[in-house]
N, CA and C atoms as an extended XYZ file, in Angstrom:
477
Properties=species:S:1:pos:R:3:atomname:S:1:resname:S:1:resid:I:1 pbc="F F F"
N       103.164       92.311      141.111 N   UNK     1
C       103.440       91.123      141.920 CA  UNK     1
C       104.272       90.119      141.127 C   UNK     1
N       103.934       89.942      139.819 N   UNK     2
C       104.685       89.001      138.993 CA  UNK     2
C       106.130       89.441      138.843 C   UNK     2
N       106.369       90.782      138.763 N   UNK     3
C       107.739       91.256      138.645 CA  UNK     3
C       108.506       91.020      139.932 C   UNK     3
N       107.813       91.066      141.058 N   UNK     4
C       108.471       90.841      142.333 CA  UNK     4
C       108.899       89.379      142.457 C   UNK     4
N       108.074       88.484      141.905 N   UNK     5
C       108.390       87.056      142.011 CA  UNK     5
C       109.404       86.645      140.961 C   UNK     5
N       109.131       86.994      139.704 N   UNK     6
C       109.949       86.518      138.594 CA  UNK     6
C       110.989       87.523      138.127 C   UNK     6
N       110.908       88.722      138.541 N   UNK     7
C       111.829       89.753      138.079 CA  UNK     7
C       111.321       90.364      136.786 C   UNK     7
N       112.144       91.167      136.168 N   UNK     8
C       111.712       91.874      134.964 CA  UNK     8
C       111.793       90.997      133.731 C   UNK     8
N       112.480       89.885      133.783 N   UNK     9
C       112.620       89.019      132.627 CA  UNK     9
C       113.872       89.319      131.847 C   UNK     9
N       114.598       90.343      132.213 N   UNK    10
C       115.797       90.715      131.480 CA  UNK    10
C       116.903       89.683      131.672 C   UNK    10
N       116.921       89.019      132.854 N   UNK    11
C       117.966       88.035      133.080 CA  UNK    11
C       117.791       86.800      132.203 C   UNK    11
N       116.591       86.592      131.661 N   UNK    12
C       116.362       85.463      130.774 CA  UNK    12
C       116.875       85.740      129.366 C   UNK    12
N       117.068       86.982      129.036 N   UNK    13
C       117.504       87.362      127.701 CA  UNK    13
C       119.017       87.471      127.592 C   UNK    13
N       119.733       87.307      128.680 N   UNK    14
C       121.186       87.419      128.652 CA  UNK    14
C       121.779       86.204      127.944 C   UNK    14
N       122.897       86.365      127.239 N   UNK    15
C       123.547       85.211      126.598 CA  UNK    15
C       124.116       84.275      127.651 C   UNK    15
N       124.187       82.994      127.304 N   UNK    16
C       124.710       81.999      128.234 CA  UNK    16
C       126.214       82.189      128.409 C   UNK    16
N       126.704       81.935      129.598 N   UNK    17
C       128.154       82.025      129.810 CA  UNK    17
C       128.841       80.854      129.101 C   UNK    17
N       130.112       80.957      128.793 N   UNK    18
C       130.818       79.903      128.076 CA  UNK    18
C       130.836       78.582      128.835 C   UNK    18
N       130.657       78.567      130.139 N   UNK    19
C       130.658       77.325      130.910 CA  UNK    19
C       129.449       76.466      130.585 C   UNK    19
N       128.411       77.032      129.983 N   UNK    20
C       127.198       76.281      129.702 CA  UNK    20
C       127.214       75.654      128.314 C   UNK    20
N       128.356       75.638      127.667 N   UNK    21
C       128.416       75.036      126.334 CA  UNK    21
C       128.293       73.528      126.447 C   UNK    21
N       128.056       72.851      125.347 N   UNK    22
C       127.809       71.415      125.320 CA  UNK    22
C       128.983       70.621      125.855 C   UNK    22
N       130.176       71.047      125.576 N   UNK    23
C       131.350       70.282      125.959 CA  UNK    23
C       131.699       70.367      127.429 C   UNK    23
N       131.002       71.152      128.223 N   UNK    24
C       131.392       71.318      129.615 CA  UNK    24
C       130.587       70.464      130.584 C   UNK    24
N       129.694       69.612      130.088 N   UNK    25
C       128.961       68.745      130.997 CA  UNK    25
C       129.928       67.739      131.592 C   UNK    25
N       129.801       67.401      132.882 N   UNK    26
C       130.796       66.538      133.513 CA  UNK    26
C       130.708       65.078      133.067 C   UNK    26
N       129.565       64.604      132.597 N   UNK    27
C       129.426       63.186      132.281 CA  UNK    27
C       130.170       62.811      131.010 C   UNK    27
N       130.183       63.689      130.012 N   UNK    28
C       130.811       63.361      128.733 CA  UNK    28
C       131.688       64.524      128.308 C   UNK    28
N       132.890       64.221      127.943 N   UNK    29
C       133.788       65.251      127.445 CA  UNK    29
C       134.053       64.948      125.972 C   UNK    29
N       133.753       65.905      125.147 N   UNK    30
C       133.966       65.721      123.726 CA  UNK    30
C       135.304       66.282      123.327 C   UNK    30
N       135.670       66.080      122.059 N   UNK    31
C       136.974       66.559      121.619 CA  UNK    31
C       137.077       68.077      121.661 C   UNK    31
N       135.934       68.768      121.542 N   UNK    32
C       135.994       70.227      121.587 CA  UNK    32
C       136.346       70.720      122.980 C   UNK    32
N       135.831       70.043      124.024 N   UNK    33
C       136.164       70.476      125.377 CA  UNK    33
C       137.574       70.057      125.734 C   UNK    33
N       138.022       68.924      125.181 N   UNK    34
C       139.385       68.488      125.459 CA  UNK    34
C       140.385       69.428      124.796 C   UNK    34
N       140.025       69.947      123.626 N   UNK    35
C       140.920       70.864      122.930 CA  UNK    35
C       140.997       72.194      123.661 C   UNK    35
N       139.924       72.560      124.356 N   UNK    36
C       139.906       73.825      125.072 CA  UNK    36
C       140.763       73.762      126.325 C   UNK    36
N       141.034       72.562      126.842 N   UNK    37
C       141.839       72.423      128.039 CA  UNK    37
C       143.317       72.435      127.659 C   UNK    37
N       144.103       73.173      128.389 N   UNK    38
C       145.541       73.202      128.080 CA  UNK    38
C       146.188       71.870      128.455 C   UNK    38
N       147.025       71.368      127.561 N   UNK    39
C       147.772       70.147      127.825 CA  UNK    39
C       146.963       68.880      127.624 C   UNK    39
N       145.768       68.982      127.113 N   UNK    40
C       144.944       67.792      126.923 CA  UNK    40
C       145.148       67.254      125.521 C   UNK    40
N       145.079       65.931      125.391 N   UNK    41
C       145.212       65.311      124.080 CA  UNK    41
C       143.869       65.349      123.370 C   UNK    41
N       143.925       65.504      122.073 N   UNK    42
C       142.705       65.536      121.289 CA  UNK    42
C       142.533       64.180      120.618 C   UNK    42
N       141.440       63.476      120.952 N   UNK    43
C       141.134       62.184      120.337 CA  UNK    43
C       139.993       62.411      119.371 C   UNK    43
N       140.126       61.874      118.196 N   UNK    44
C       139.111       62.113      117.182 CA  UNK    44
C       137.970       61.111      117.332 C   UNK    44
N       136.751       61.611      117.225 N   UNK    45
C       135.507       60.835      117.214 CA  UNK    45
C       135.376       59.872      118.392 C   UNK    45
N       135.982       60.172      119.496 N   UNK    46
C       135.824       59.344      120.685 CA  UNK    46
C       135.358       60.225      121.828 C   UNK    46
N       134.484       59.655      122.641 N   UNK    47
C       133.996       60.378      123.803 CA  UNK    47
C       134.526       59.689      125.048 C   UNK    47
N       134.999       60.468      125.983 N   UNK    48
C       135.522       59.936      127.225 CA  UNK    48
C       134.400       59.996      128.264 C   UNK    48
N       134.046       58.851      128.808 N   UNK    49
C       132.978       58.836      129.811 CA  UNK    49
C       133.588       58.907      131.196 C   UNK    49
N       133.031       59.766      132.007 N   UNK    50
C       133.464       59.914      133.384 CA  UNK    50
C       132.581       58.996      134.219 C   UNK    50
N       133.143       58.326      135.183 N   UNK    51
C       132.393       57.394      136.021 CA  UNK    51
C       131.321       58.153      136.813 C   UNK    51
N       130.067       57.682      136.764 N   UNK    52
C       129.014       58.336      137.542 CA  UNK    52
C       129.193       58.066      139.030 C   UNK    52
N       128.709       58.965      139.850 N   UNK    53
C       128.843       58.817      141.290 CA  UNK    53
C       127.474       58.889      141.939 C   UNK    53
N       127.392       58.413      143.151 N   UNK    54
C       126.179       58.533      143.948 CA  UNK    54
C       125.019       57.737      143.380 C   UNK    54
N       123.895       58.404      143.252 N   UNK    55
C       122.674       57.748      142.800 CA  UNK    55
C       122.806       57.276      141.350 C   UNK    55
N       123.499       58.009      140.514 N   UNK    56
C       123.689       57.612      139.116 CA  UNK    56
C       124.441       56.292      139.037 C   UNK    56
N       125.438       56.096      139.907 N   UNK    57
C       126.199       54.847      139.925 CA  UNK    57
C       125.315       53.688      140.374 C   UNK    57
N       124.474       53.931      141.371 N   UNK    58
C       123.578       52.888      141.859 CA  UNK    58
C       122.565       52.497      140.784 C   UNK    58
N       122.044       53.494      140.071 N   UNK    59
C       121.088       53.210      138.997 CA  UNK    59
C       121.749       52.440      137.862 C   UNK    59
N       122.986       52.790      137.530 N   UNK    60
C       123.713       52.082      136.474 CA  UNK    60
C       123.968       50.634      136.875 C   UNK    60
N       124.290       50.411      138.143 N   UNK    61
C       124.532       49.047      138.630 CA  UNK    61
C       123.242       48.227      138.575 C   UNK    61
N       122.107       48.831      138.951 N   UNK    62
C       120.825       48.129      138.883 CA  UNK    62
C       120.471       47.785      137.440 C   UNK    62
N       120.718       48.707      136.524 N   UNK    63
C       120.434       48.460      135.114 CA  UNK    63
C       121.295       47.325      134.580 C   UNK    63
N       122.561       47.315      134.958 N   UNK    64
C       123.445       46.236      134.527 CA  UNK    64
C       122.993       44.888      135.075 C   UNK    64
N       122.522       44.860      136.321 N   UNK    65
C       122.082       43.589      136.902 CA  UNK    65
C       120.819       43.075      136.228 C   UNK    65
N       119.984       43.967      135.715 N   UNK    66
C       118.762       43.552      135.017 CA  UNK    66
C       119.099       42.995      133.649 C   UNK    66
N       120.029       43.621      132.961 N   UNK    67
C       120.320       43.242      131.584 CA  UNK    67
C       121.393       42.180      131.460 C   UNK    67
N       122.039       41.780      132.545 N   UNK    68
C       123.086       40.757      132.478 CA  UNK    68
C       122.485       39.410      132.123 C   UNK    68
N       123.230       38.628      131.364 N   UNK    69
C       122.809       37.285      130.982 CA  UNK    69
C       123.505       36.306      131.907 C   UNK    69
N       122.731       35.493      132.569 N   UNK    70
C       123.289       34.485      133.465 CA  UNK    70
C       122.925       33.116      132.929 C   UNK    70
N       123.925       32.272      132.761 N   UNK    71
C       123.650       30.910      132.337 CA  UNK    71
C       123.316       30.088      133.563 C   UNK    71
N       122.314       29.230      133.397 N   UNK    72
C       121.963       28.328      134.487 CA  UNK    72
C       122.909       27.141      134.451 C   UNK    72
N       123.727       27.037      135.465 N   UNK    73
C       124.694       25.951      135.504 CA  UNK    73
C       124.082       24.663      136.015 C   UNK    73
N       123.032       24.787      136.782 N   UNK    74
C       122.430       23.575      137.324 CA  UNK    74
C       121.526       22.942      136.272 C   UNK    74
N       121.680       21.672      136.129 N   UNK    75
C       120.845       20.946      135.171 CA  UNK    75
C       119.754       20.241      135.948 C   UNK    75
N       118.560       20.349      135.463 N   UNK    76
C       117.448       19.718      136.155 CA  UNK    76
C       117.393       18.265      135.752 C   UNK    76
N       117.209       17.431      136.710 N   UNK    77
C       117.134       16.002      136.447 CA  UNK    77
C       115.681       15.651      136.167 C   UNK    77
N       115.481       14.952      135.069 N   UNK    78
C       114.141       14.574      134.661 CA  UNK    78
C       114.022       13.065      134.791 C   UNK    78
N       112.967       12.648      135.465 N   UNK    79
C       112.719       11.218      135.603 CA  UNK    79
C       112.107       10.721      134.300 C   UNK    79
N       112.853        9.910      133.598 N   UNK    80
C       112.442        9.431      132.281 CA  UNK    80
C       111.137        8.646      132.366 C   UNK    80
N       110.993        7.841      133.381 N   UNK    81
C       109.786        7.013      133.526 CA  UNK    81
C       108.558        7.883      133.774 C   UNK    81
N       108.733        8.933      134.550 N   UNK    82
C       107.614        9.828      134.851 CA  UNK    82
C       107.154       10.556      133.582 C   UNK    82
N       108.110       10.998      132.781 N   UNK    83
C       107.783       11.686      131.526 CA  UNK    83
C       107.060       10.738      130.582 C   UNK    83
N       107.559        9.519      130.455 N   UNK    84
C       106.917        8.530      129.582 CA  UNK    84
C       105.502        8.211      130.061 C   UNK    84
N       105.299        8.135      131.369 N   UNK    85
C       103.974        7.855      131.910 CA  UNK    85
C       103.003        8.989      131.588 C   UNK    85
N       103.470       10.217      131.714 N   UNK    86
C       102.609       11.359      131.400 CA  UNK    86
C       102.292       11.416      129.915 C   UNK    86
N       103.272       11.123      129.066 N   UNK    87
C       103.016       11.083      127.627 CA  UNK    87
C       102.017        9.998      127.269 C   UNK    87
N       102.125        8.842      127.909 N   UNK    88
C       101.163        7.765      127.660 CA  UNK    88
C        99.764        8.167      128.094 C   UNK    88
N        99.659        8.871      129.230 N   UNK    89
C        98.344        9.363      129.685 CA  UNK    89
C        97.755       10.328      128.666 C   UNK    89
N        98.590       11.215      128.145 N   UNK    90
C        98.111       12.170      127.145 CA  UNK    90
C        97.662       11.458      125.872 C   UNK    90
N        98.425       10.449      125.448 N   UNK    91
C        98.036        9.683      124.260 CA  UNK    91
C        96.698        8.989      124.469 C   UNK    91
N        96.518        8.408      125.656 N   UNK    92
C        95.257        7.713      125.954 CA  UNK    92
C        94.078        8.683      125.939 C   UNK    92
N        94.272        9.869      126.512 N   UNK    93
C        93.207       10.878      126.509 CA  UNK    93
C        92.885       11.317      125.089 C   UNK    93
N        93.899       11.499      124.269 N   UNK    94
C        93.691       11.907      122.872 CA  UNK    94
C        92.956       10.813      122.109 C   UNK    94
N        93.362        9.565      122.287 N   UNK    95
C        92.689        8.457      121.608 CA  UNK    95
C        91.231        8.366      122.046 C   UNK    95
N        90.974        8.562      123.327 N   UNK    96
C        89.601        8.507      123.844 CA  UNK    96
C        88.752        9.622      123.246 C   UNK    96
N        89.294       10.830      123.189 N   UNK    97
C        88.519       11.939      122.618 CA  UNK    97
C        88.298       11.725      121.121 C   UNK    97
N        89.295       11.188      120.407 N   UNK    98
C        89.126       10.888      118.984 CA  UNK    98
C        88.044        9.828      118.776 C   UNK    98
N        88.028        8.840      119.649 N   UNK    99
C        87.017        7.773      119.559 CA  UNK    99
C        85.614        8.343      119.787 C   UNK    99
N        85.493        9.244      120.769 N   UNK   100
C        84.187        9.852      121.043 CA  UNK   100
C        83.724       10.715      119.877 C   UNK   100
N        84.627       11.451      119.261 N   UNK   101
C        84.275       12.279      118.107 CA  UNK   101
C        83.822       11.398      116.946 C   UNK   101
N        84.526       10.281      116.734 N   UNK   102
C        84.158        9.363      115.647 CA  UNK   102
C        82.778        8.758      115.887 C   UNK   102
N        82.490        8.393      117.143 N   UNK   103
C        81.163        7.839      117.473 CA  UNK   103
C        80.071        8.873      117.223 C   UNK   103
N        80.325       10.108      117.611 N   UNK   104
C        79.320       11.168      117.415 CA  UNK   104
C        79.083       11.409      115.926 C   UNK   104
N        80.150       11.438      115.146 N   UNK   105
C        80.004       11.619      113.698 CA  UNK   105
C        79.210       10.463      113.090 C   UNK   105
N        79.455        9.266      113.582 N   UNK   106
C        78.729        8.094      113.066 CA  UNK   106
C        77.239        8.218      113.386 C   UNK   106
N        76.910        8.641      114.624 N   UNK   107
C        75.499        8.823      114.999 CA  UNK   107
C        74.840        9.912      114.154 C   UNK   107
N        75.584       11.001      113.871 N   UNK   108
C        75.025       12.081      113.049 CA  UNK   108
C        74.763       11.608      111.621 C   UNK   108
N        75.632       10.762      111.086 N   UNK   109
C        75.419       10.250      109.731 CA  UNK   109
C        74.184        9.357      109.651 C   UNK   109
N        73.841        8.726      110.773 N   UNK   110
C        72.694        7.820      110.795 CA  UNK   110
C        71.366        8.557      110.889 C   UNK   110
N        71.381        9.840      111.254 N   UNK   111
C        70.137       10.611      111.376 CA  UNK   111
C        69.564       10.838      109.976 C   UNK   111
N        68.274       10.517      109.831 N   UNK   112
C        67.590       10.682      108.546 CA  UNK   112
C        67.097       12.119      108.427 C   UNK   112
N        67.447       12.750      107.307 N   UNK   113
C        66.956       14.099      107.033 CA  UNK   113
C        66.304       14.100      105.664 C   UNK   113
N        65.368       15.043      105.497 N   UNK   114
C        64.677       15.163      104.205 CA  UNK   114
C        65.450       16.150      103.336 C   UNK   114
N        65.584       15.815      102.081 N   UNK   115
C        66.282       16.685      101.132 CA  UNK   115
C        65.560       18.022      101.012 C   UNK   115
N        64.228       18.006      101.094 N   UNK   116
C        63.443       19.240      100.988 CA  UNK   116
C        63.739       20.180      102.158 C   UNK   116
N        63.909       19.603      103.358 N   UNK   117
C        64.234       20.422      104.533 CA  UNK   117
C        65.593       21.107      104.356 C   UNK   117
N        66.551       20.364      103.860 N   UNK   118
C        67.882       20.926      103.643 CA  UNK   118
C        67.851       22.008      102.562 C   UNK   118
N        67.084       21.761      101.502 N   UNK   119
C        66.959       22.760      100.435 CA  UNK   119
C        66.290       24.027      100.956 C   UNK   119
N        65.278       23.865      101.811 N   UNK   120
C        64.598       25.022      102.392 CA  UNK   120
C        65.566       25.830      103.264 C   UNK   120
N        66.367       25.139      104.081 N   UNK   121
C        67.341       25.838      104.932 CA  UNK   121
C        68.356       26.586      104.073 C   UNK   121
N        68.806       25.967      102.978 N   UNK   122
C        69.786       26.619      102.093 CA  UNK   122
C        69.180       27.849      101.426 C   UNK   122
N        67.897       27.790      101.072 N   UNK   123
C        67.276       28.951      100.431 CA  UNK   123
C        66.996       30.060      101.442 C   UNK   123
N        66.691       29.710      102.690 N   UNK   124
C        66.398       30.714      103.717 CA  UNK   124
C        67.670       31.327      104.310 C   UNK   124
N        68.740       30.574      104.308 N   UNK   125
C        70.009       31.045      104.876 CA  UNK   125
C        71.097       30.947      103.801 C   UNK   125
N        71.075       31.843      102.816 N   UNK   126
C        72.000       31.725      101.685 CA  UNK   126
C        73.468       31.983      102.029 C   UNK   126
N        73.751       32.601      103.155 N   UNK   127
C        75.143       32.883      103.520 CA  UNK   127
C        75.837       31.676      104.141 C   UNK   127
N        75.056       30.694      104.545 N   UNK   128
C        75.617       29.507      105.178 CA  UNK   128
C        75.925       28.448      104.128 C   UNK   128
N        76.970       27.677      104.372 N   UNK   129
C        77.334       26.599      103.468 CA  UNK   129
C        76.391       25.420      103.645 C   UNK   129
N        76.167       24.692      102.567 N   UNK   130
C        75.225       23.565      102.570 CA  UNK   130
C        75.654       22.486      103.573 C   UNK   130
N        76.945       22.180      103.622 N   UNK   131
C        77.427       21.130      104.539 CA  UNK   131
C        77.206       21.531      105.998 C   UNK   131
N        77.407       22.807      106.300 N   UNK   132
C        77.206       23.280      107.672 CA  UNK   132
C        75.732       23.216      108.050 C   UNK   132
N        74.858       23.590      107.115 N   UNK   133
C        73.421       23.508      107.394 CA  UNK   133
C        72.964       22.054      107.529 C   UNK   133
N        73.537       21.177      106.740 N   UNK   134
C        73.202       19.753      106.863 CA  UNK   134
C        73.597       19.235      108.238 C   UNK   134
N        74.748       19.650      108.718 N   UNK   135
C        75.194       19.222      110.046 CA  UNK   135
C        74.247       19.735      111.131 C   UNK   135
N        73.821       20.998      111.020 N   UNK   136
C        72.887       21.560      112.009 CA  UNK   136
C        71.572       20.778      111.979 C   UNK   136
N        71.102       20.446      110.799 N   UNK   137
C        69.858       19.692      110.664 CA  UNK   137
C        70.012       18.304      111.271 C   UNK   137
N        71.141       17.663      111.062 N   UNK   138
C        71.385       16.333      111.652 CA  UNK   138
C        71.505       16.428      113.173 C   UNK   138
N        72.184       17.471      113.672 N   UNK   139
C        72.310       17.643      115.126 CA  UNK   139
C        70.963       17.901      115.780 C   UNK   139
N        70.020       18.443      115.012 N   UNK   140
C        68.677       18.714      115.536 CA  UNK   140
C        67.765       17.509      115.381 C   UNK   140
N        68.305       16.401      114.954 N   UNK   141
C        67.521       15.180      114.822 CA  UNK   141
C        66.593       15.201      113.614 C   UNK   141
N        66.854       16.027      112.637 N   UNK   142
C        66.015       16.110      111.447 CA  UNK   142
C        64.835       17.056      111.606 C   UNK   142
N        64.704       17.708      112.766 N   UNK   143
C        63.610       18.637      113.024 CA  UNK   143
C        63.958       19.988      112.396 C   UNK   143
N        63.173       20.399      111.389 N   UNK   144
C        63.459       21.613      110.631 CA  UNK   144
C        63.370       22.869      111.492 C   UNK   144
N        62.345       22.951      112.341 N   UNK   145
C        62.154       24.150      113.172 CA  UNK   145
C        63.325       24.315      114.146 C   UNK   145
N        63.742       23.232      114.807 N   UNK   146
C        64.887       23.288      115.732 CA  UNK   146
C        66.162       23.678      114.985 C   UNK   146
N        66.323       23.111      113.792 N   UNK   147
C        67.534       23.376      113.012 CA  UNK   147
C        67.591       24.840      112.588 C   UNK   147
N        66.479       25.395      112.136 N   UNK   148
C        66.466       26.811      111.744 CA  UNK   148
C        66.737       27.715      112.949 C   UNK   148
N        66.140       27.386      114.078 N   UNK   149
C        66.388       28.179      115.298 CA  UNK   149
C        67.863       28.128      115.686 C   UNK   149
N        68.441       26.931      115.631 N   UNK   150
C        69.856       26.784      115.995 CA  UNK   150
C        70.744       27.546      115.014 C   UNK   150
N        70.395       27.513      113.705 N   UNK   151
C        71.205       28.195      112.706 CA  UNK   151
C        71.111       29.710      112.853 C   UNK   151
N        69.961       30.202      113.287 N   UNK   152
C        69.806       31.641      113.474 CA  UNK   152
C        70.552       32.099      114.733 C   UNK   152
N        70.505       31.287      115.797 N   UNK   153
C        71.188       31.630      117.051 CA  UNK   153
C        72.711       31.619      116.900 C   UNK   153
N        73.243       30.596      116.252 N   UNK   154
C        74.694       30.446      116.096 CA  UNK   154
C        74.995       30.186      114.634 C   UNK   154
N        75.777       31.079      114.024 N   UNK   155
C        76.103       30.967      112.612 CA  UNK   155
C        76.849       29.655      112.366 C   UNK   155
N        76.296       28.775      111.553 N   UNK   156
C        76.946       27.472      111.346 CA  UNK   156
C        78.160       27.568      110.420 C   UNK   156
N        79.208       26.857      110.793 N   UNK   157
C        80.415       26.764      109.966 CA  UNK   157
C        80.815       25.294      109.862 C   UNK   157
N        81.716       24.987      108.975 N   UNK   158
C        82.151       23.615      108.799 CA  UNK   158
C        83.114       23.159      109.882 C   UNK   158
N        83.688       24.047      110.608 N   UNK   159
C        84.674       23.637      111.622 CA  UNK   159
C        84.044       23.275      112.925 C   UNK   159
């Protein structure tokens, strides 16, 4: 059955005809194919491209349209006052957030902690930095149990 469909396989072993050589493809003609043609000029190290037709031409045109660089000639007009107003709003928001951070840091500095509690946390959690553990202890209001729980749940860092 396989021989009936595919044949004996002998036709696959035949040498290729000269028309199947590299220089005979229609898209690109090399100097070897040009030399084989009577009356053709031989150009060294140059390939002559034949214009693609049909679907190949359409695909080439689509590729060119994707890769083309187009300069935007229209200039967008920006309202200077609107930009300045938005920048001022952003500055005000930044100043407000900085003020809130400073107030929180001030409140944390005012929290009283025991040196023994901090030393205990440092000995129990040797991988954590002392300043980070001090901050966790202050955020917990000086409560050692809360601070240890918080440090175990979330690894404290200085940032």
